[in-house]
Amino acid sequence: AWYPYRPEDWAVSAHGAHAVCAAGHMQSPVDLPLCTAKDTSLPAISISWGSHAVVLENNGHTIVAKVNGTGGKMTVGGADYTLLQCHWHW
């Protein structure tokens, strides 16, 4: 198979593998440290997701949820972003 399905193989077999995947104790392979800083100069984020029907698709390496019609919206700094799809890797 093109992908190492067993977690014990991730640190040695996967493309771009890294030893921290085998021995790391934090979020592997990336550690996201606690951030206590708050920048109050950043614009507020407005989110209005609502409820939307989705179509789920398994394409062999990702589960994709495609929104039927117009998805929810996020607005930040005067720019609108509309949810079209989201996906999960395994």
CSV table of N, CA and C in Angstrom, one decimal:
chain,number,residue,atom,x,y,z
A,1,ALA,N,0.8,-1.2,0.0
A,1,ALA,CA,0.0,0.0,0.0
A,1,ALA,C,0.9,1.2,0.0
A,2,TRP,N,0.4,2.3,-0.5
A,2,TRP,CA,1.1,3.6,-0.6
A,2,TRP,C,1.2,4.3,0.7
A,3,TYR,N,0.4,3.9,1.7
A,3,TYR,CA,0.3,4.6,3.0
A,3,TYR,C,0.5,3.6,4.1
A,4,PRO,N,1.4,3.9,5.1
A,4,PRO,CA,1.6,3.0,6.2
A,4,PRO,C,0.4,3.1,7.2
A,5,TYR,N,-0.5,2.1,7.2
A,5,TYR,CA,-1.7,2.2,8.0
A,5,TYR,C,-1.5,2.0,9.5
A,6,ARG,N,-0.4,1.3,9.9
A,6,ARG,CA,-0.1,1.1,11.3
A,6,ARG,C,0.7,2.3,11.9
A,7,PRO,N,0.2,2.9,13.0
A,7,PRO,CA,0.9,4.0,13.6
A,7,PRO,C,2.4,3.7,13.9
A,8,GLU,N,2.7,2.5,14.2
A,8,GLU,CA,4.1,2.2,14.6
A,8,GLU,C,5.0,2.3,13.3
A,9,ASP,N,4.4,2.4,12.1
A,9,ASP,CA,5.2,2.6,10.9
A,9,ASP,C,5.3,4.0,10.4
A,10,TRP,N,4.6,4.9,11.0
A,10,TRP,CA,4.5,6.3,10.6
A,10,TRP,C,5.9,7.0,10.7
A,11,ALA,N,6.7,6.7,11.7
A,11,ALA,CA,8.0,7.4,11.9
A,11,ALA,C,9.1,6.9,10.9
A,12,VAL,N,8.8,5.8,10.2
A,12,VAL,CA,9.9,5.2,9.4
A,12,VAL,C,9.4,5.0,7.9
A,13,SER,N,8.2,4.8,7.7
A,13,SER,CA,7.7,4.5,6.3
A,13,SER,C,7.0,5.6,5.5
A,14,ALA,N,6.4,6.5,6.2
A,14,ALA,CA,5.6,7.6,5.5
A,14,ALA,C,6.6,8.6,4.9
A,15,HIS,N,6.1,9.1,3.7
A,15,HIS,CA,6.9,10.2,3.1
A,15,HIS,C,7.1,11.3,4.0
A,16,GLY,N,8.3,11.8,4.2
A,16,GLY,CA,8.5,12.9,5.1
A,16,GLY,C,8.5,12.5,6.6
A,17,ALA,N,8.6,11.1,6.9
A,17,ALA,CA,8.6,10.6,8.2
A,17,ALA,C,9.6,11.3,9.1
A,18,HIS,N,9.3,11.4,10.4
A,18,HIS,CA,10.2,12.0,11.3
A,18,HIS,C,10.2,11.2,12.6
A,19,ALA,N,11.3,11.1,13.3
A,19,ALA,CA,11.5,10.2,14.5
A,19,ALA,C,10.6,10.7,15.6
A,20,VAL,N,10.2,12.0,15.7
A,20,VAL,CA,9.3,12.4,16.7
A,20,VAL,C,8.0,11.7,16.7
A,21,CYS,N,7.6,11.2,15.5
A,21,CYS,CA,6.4,10.4,15.5
A,21,CYS,C,6.4,9.1,16.3
A,22,ALA,N,7.6,8.6,16.5
A,22,ALA,CA,7.8,7.4,17.2
A,22,ALA,C,8.1,7.7,18.7
A,23,ALA,N,8.8,8.7,19.0
A,23,ALA,CA,9.2,9.0,20.4
A,23,ALA,C,8.7,10.3,21.0
A,24,GLY,N,8.0,11.1,20.2
A,24,GLY,CA,7.5,12.4,20.7
A,24,GLY,C,6.5,12.2,21.8
A,25,HIS,N,6.5,13.2,22.7
A,25,HIS,CA,5.5,13.2,23.8
A,25,HIS,C,4.5,14.4,23.7
A,26,MET,N,4.7,15.2,22.6
A,26,MET,CA,3.8,16.3,22.4
A,26,MET,C,2.9,16.0,21.2
A,27,GLN,N,2.3,17.0,20.6
A,27,GLN,CA,1.5,16.8,19.5
A,27,GLN,C,2.4,16.5,18.3
A,28,SER,N,2.4,15.4,17.8
A,28,SER,CA,3.4,14.9,16.9
A,28,SER,C,2.9,15.0,15.5
A,29,PRO,N,3.7,15.4,14.5
A,29,PRO,CA,5.0,15.9,14.7
A,29,PRO,C,5.2,17.4,15.0
A,30,VAL,N,4.1,18.1,15.2
A,30,VAL,CA,4.2,19.5,15.5
A,30,VAL,C,3.7,19.8,16.9
A,31,ASP,N,4.4,20.5,17.7
A,31,ASP,CA,4.0,20.8,19.1
A,31,ASP,C,3.5,22.2,19.0
A,32,LEU,N,2.2,22.4,19.5
A,32,LEU,CA,1.6,23.7,19.5
A,32,LEU,C,1.6,24.2,20.9
A,33,PRO,N,2.5,25.0,21.3
A,33,PRO,CA,2.6,25.4,22.7
A,33,PRO,C,1.5,26.3,23.1
A,34,LEU,N,1.2,26.4,24.4
A,34,LEU,CA,0.1,27.3,24.9
A,34,LEU,C,0.5,28.7,24.6
A,35,CYS,N,-0.4,29.5,24.1
A,35,CYS,CA,-0.2,30.9,23.8
A,35,CYS,C,-1.1,31.7,24.7
A,36,THR,N,-0.5,32.5,25.5
A,36,THR,CA,-1.3,33.3,26.4
A,36,THR,C,-1.4,34.8,25.9
A,37,ALA,N,-0.8,35.1,24.8
A,37,ALA,CA,-0.9,36.5,24.3
A,37,ALA,C,-2.2,36.7,23.7
A,38,LYS,N,-2.7,37.9,23.8
A,38,LYS,CA,-4.0,38.3,23.2
A,38,LYS,C,-3.8,39.6,22.5
A,39,ASP,N,-3.9,39.6,21.2
A,39,ASP,CA,-3.8,40.8,20.4
A,39,ASP,C,-5.2,41.4,20.2
A,40,THR,N,-5.5,42.5,21.0
A,40,THR,CA,-6.8,43.1,20.9
A,40,THR,C,-7.0,44.0,19.7
A,41,SER,N,-5.9,44.2,18.9
A,41,SER,CA,-6.0,45.0,17.7
A,41,SER,C,-6.5,44.2,16.5
A,42,LEU,N,-6.6,42.9,16.6
A,42,LEU,CA,-7.1,42.1,15.5
A,42,LEU,C,-8.6,42.2,15.4
A,43,PRO,N,-9.2,42.2,14.2
A,43,PRO,CA,-10.6,42.3,14.0
A,43,PRO,C,-11.4,41.1,14.6
A,44,ALA,N,-12.6,41.3,15.0
A,44,ALA,CA,-13.4,40.2,15.6
A,44,ALA,C,-13.8,39.3,14.4
A,45,ILE,N,-14.0,38.0,14.8
A,45,ILE,CA,-14.5,37.0,13.8
A,45,ILE,C,-15.9,36.7,14.1
A,46,SER,N,-16.8,36.8,13.0
A,46,SER,CA,-18.2,36.5,13.1
A,46,SER,C,-18.4,35.2,12.4
A,47,ILE,N,-19.1,34.2,13.0
A,47,ILE,CA,-19.3,33.0,12.4
A,47,ILE,C,-20.8,32.7,12.4
A,48,SER,N,-21.4,32.3,11.3
A,48,SER,CA,-22.8,31.9,11.2
A,48,SER,C,-22.9,30.7,10.4
A,49,TRP,N,-22.7,29.5,11.0
A,49,TRP,CA,-22.7,28.2,10.3
A,49,TRP,C,-24.1,27.7,10.0
A,50,GLY,N,-25.0,27.7,10.9
A,50,GLY,CA,-26.3,27.2,10.7
A,50,GLY,C,-26.3,25.7,10.5
A,51,SER,N,-27.4,25.2,9.9
A,51,SER,CA,-27.4,23.7,9.6
A,51,SER,C,-27.5,23.6,8.1
A,52,HIS,N,-26.7,22.7,7.6
A,52,HIS,CA,-26.6,22.4,6.2
A,52,HIS,C,-26.5,21.0,5.9
A,53,ALA,N,-27.2,20.5,4.8
A,53,ALA,CA,-27.0,19.2,4.3
A,53,ALA,C,-25.7,19.0,3.7
A,54,VAL,N,-25.0,17.9,3.9
A,54,VAL,CA,-23.7,17.6,3.3
A,54,VAL,C,-23.7,16.3,2.6
A,55,VAL,N,-22.8,16.1,1.6
A,55,VAL,CA,-22.6,14.8,1.0
A,55,VAL,C,-21.2,14.4,1.5
A,56,LEU,N,-21.2,13.1,2.1
A,56,LEU,CA,-19.9,12.6,2.5
A,56,LEU,C,-19.3,11.7,1.4
A,57,GLU,N,-18.0,11.9,1.2
A,57,GLU,CA,-17.3,11.1,0.2
A,57,GLU,C,-16.0,10.6,0.8
A,58,ASN,N,-15.8,9.3,0.6
A,58,ASN,CA,-14.6,8.6,1.0
A,58,ASN,C,-13.8,8.5,-0.3
A,59,ASN,N,-12.7,9.2,-0.4
A,59,ASN,CA,-11.9,9.1,-1.7
A,59,ASN,C,-10.7,8.3,-1.5
A,60,GLY,N,-10.6,7.5,-0.5
A,60,GLY,CA,-9.5,6.5,-0.3
A,60,GLY,C,-8.5,7.0,0.7
A,61,HIS,N,-8.3,8.3,0.9
A,61,HIS,CA,-7.4,8.7,1.9
A,61,HIS,C,-7.9,9.9,2.7
A,62,THR,N,-9.1,10.3,2.4
A,62,THR,CA,-9.7,11.5,3.1
A,62,THR,C,-11.3,11.3,3.1
A,63,ILE,N,-11.9,11.7,4.2
A,63,ILE,CA,-13.4,11.8,4.2
A,63,ILE,C,-13.7,13.3,3.9
A,64,VAL,N,-14.5,13.5,2.9
A,64,VAL,CA,-14.8,14.9,2.5
A,64,VAL,C,-16.3,15.1,2.8
A,65,ALA,N,-16.6,16.2,3.4
A,65,ALA,CA,-18.0,16.6,3.6
A,65,ALA,C,-18.2,17.8,2.7
A,66,LYS,N,-19.0,17.6,1.7
A,66,LYS,CA,-19.3,18.7,0.7
A,66,LYS,C,-20.6,19.3,1.0
A,67,VAL,N,-20.7,20.6,1.2
A,67,VAL,CA,-22.0,21.3,1.5
A,67,VAL,C,-22.9,21.4,0.3
A,68,ASN,N,-24.1,21.0,0.5
A,68,ASN,CA,-25.1,21.2,-0.6
A,68,ASN,C,-25.6,22.6,-0.5
A,69,GLY,N,-25.4,23.3,-1.6
A,69,GLY,CA,-25.8,24.7,-1.7
A,69,GLY,C,-24.8,25.6,-1.0
A,70,THR,N,-25.2,26.7,-0.4
A,70,THR,CA,-24.3,27.6,0.2
A,70,THR,C,-24.1,27.2,1.7
A,71,GLY,N,-22.9,27.1,2.1
A,71,GLY,CA,-22.5,26.7,3.4
A,71,GLY,C,-22.6,27.9,4.4
A,72,GLY,N,-22.1,27.7,5.6
A,72,GLY,CA,-22.0,28.7,6.6
A,72,GLY,C,-21.1,29.8,6.2
A,73,LYS,N,-21.0,30.9,7.0
A,73,LYS,CA,-20.2,32.0,6.6
A,73,LYS,C,-19.4,32.5,7.8
A,74,MET,N,-18.1,32.9,7.5
A,74,MET,CA,-17.3,33.5,8.5
A,74,MET,C,-16.8,34.8,8.0
A,75,THR,N,-16.9,35.9,8.8
A,75,THR,CA,-16.5,37.2,8.4
A,75,THR,C,-15.5,37.7,9.3
A,76,VAL,N,-14.4,38.2,8.7
A,76,VAL,CA,-13.3,38.8,9.5
A,76,VAL,C,-12.7,39.9,8.7
A,77,GLY,N,-12.6,41.1,9.4
A,77,GLY,CA,-12.0,42.2,8.8
A,77,GLY,C,-12.7,42.7,7.5
A,78,GLY,N,-14.0,42.5,7.4
A,78,GLY,CA,-14.7,42.9,6.2
A,78,GLY,C,-14.7,41.9,5.1
A,79,ALA,N,-14.0,40.8,5.2
A,79,ALA,CA,-13.9,39.7,4.2
A,79,ALA,C,-14.8,38.5,4.6
A,80,ASP,N,-15.6,38.0,3.7
A,80,ASP,CA,-16.5,36.9,3.9
A,80,ASP,C,-15.8,35.6,3.4
A,81,TYR,N,-16.0,34.5,4.2
A,81,TYR,CA,-15.5,33.2,3.8
A,81,TYR,C,-16.6,32.3,3.9
A,82,THR,N,-16.9,31.5,2.8
A,82,THR,CA,-18.1,30.6,2.8
A,82,THR,C,-17.6,29.2,2.8
A,83,LEU,N,-18.2,28.4,3.7
A,83,LEU,CA,-17.8,26.9,3.8
A,83,LEU,C,-18.3,26.2,2.6
A,84,LEU,N,-17.4,25.6,1.9
A,84,LEU,CA,-17.7,24.7,0.7
A,84,LEU,C,-17.5,23.3,1.1
A,85,GLN,N,-16.5,22.9,1.8
A,85,GLN,CA,-16.2,21.6,2.2
A,85,GLN,C,-15.3,21.5,3.3
A,86,CYS,N,-15.2,20.4,4.0
A,86,CYS,CA,-14.2,20.2,5.0
A,86,CYS,C,-13.8,18.7,4.9
A,87,HIS,N,-12.6,18.4,5.3
A,87,HIS,CA,-12.1,17.0,5.2
A,87,HIS,C,-11.3,16.6,6.3
A,88,TRP,N,-11.2,15.3,6.5
A,88,TRP,CA,-10.5,14.6,7.6
A,88,TRP,C,-9.6,13.6,7.0
A,89,HIS,N,-8.4,13.6,7.4
A,89,HIS,CA,-7.4,12.5,6.9
A,89,HIS,C,-7.3,11.4,8.0
A,90,TRP,N,-7.0,10.3,7.6
A,90,TRP,CA,-6.7,9.2,8.5
A,90,TRP,C,-5.4,8.6,8.2
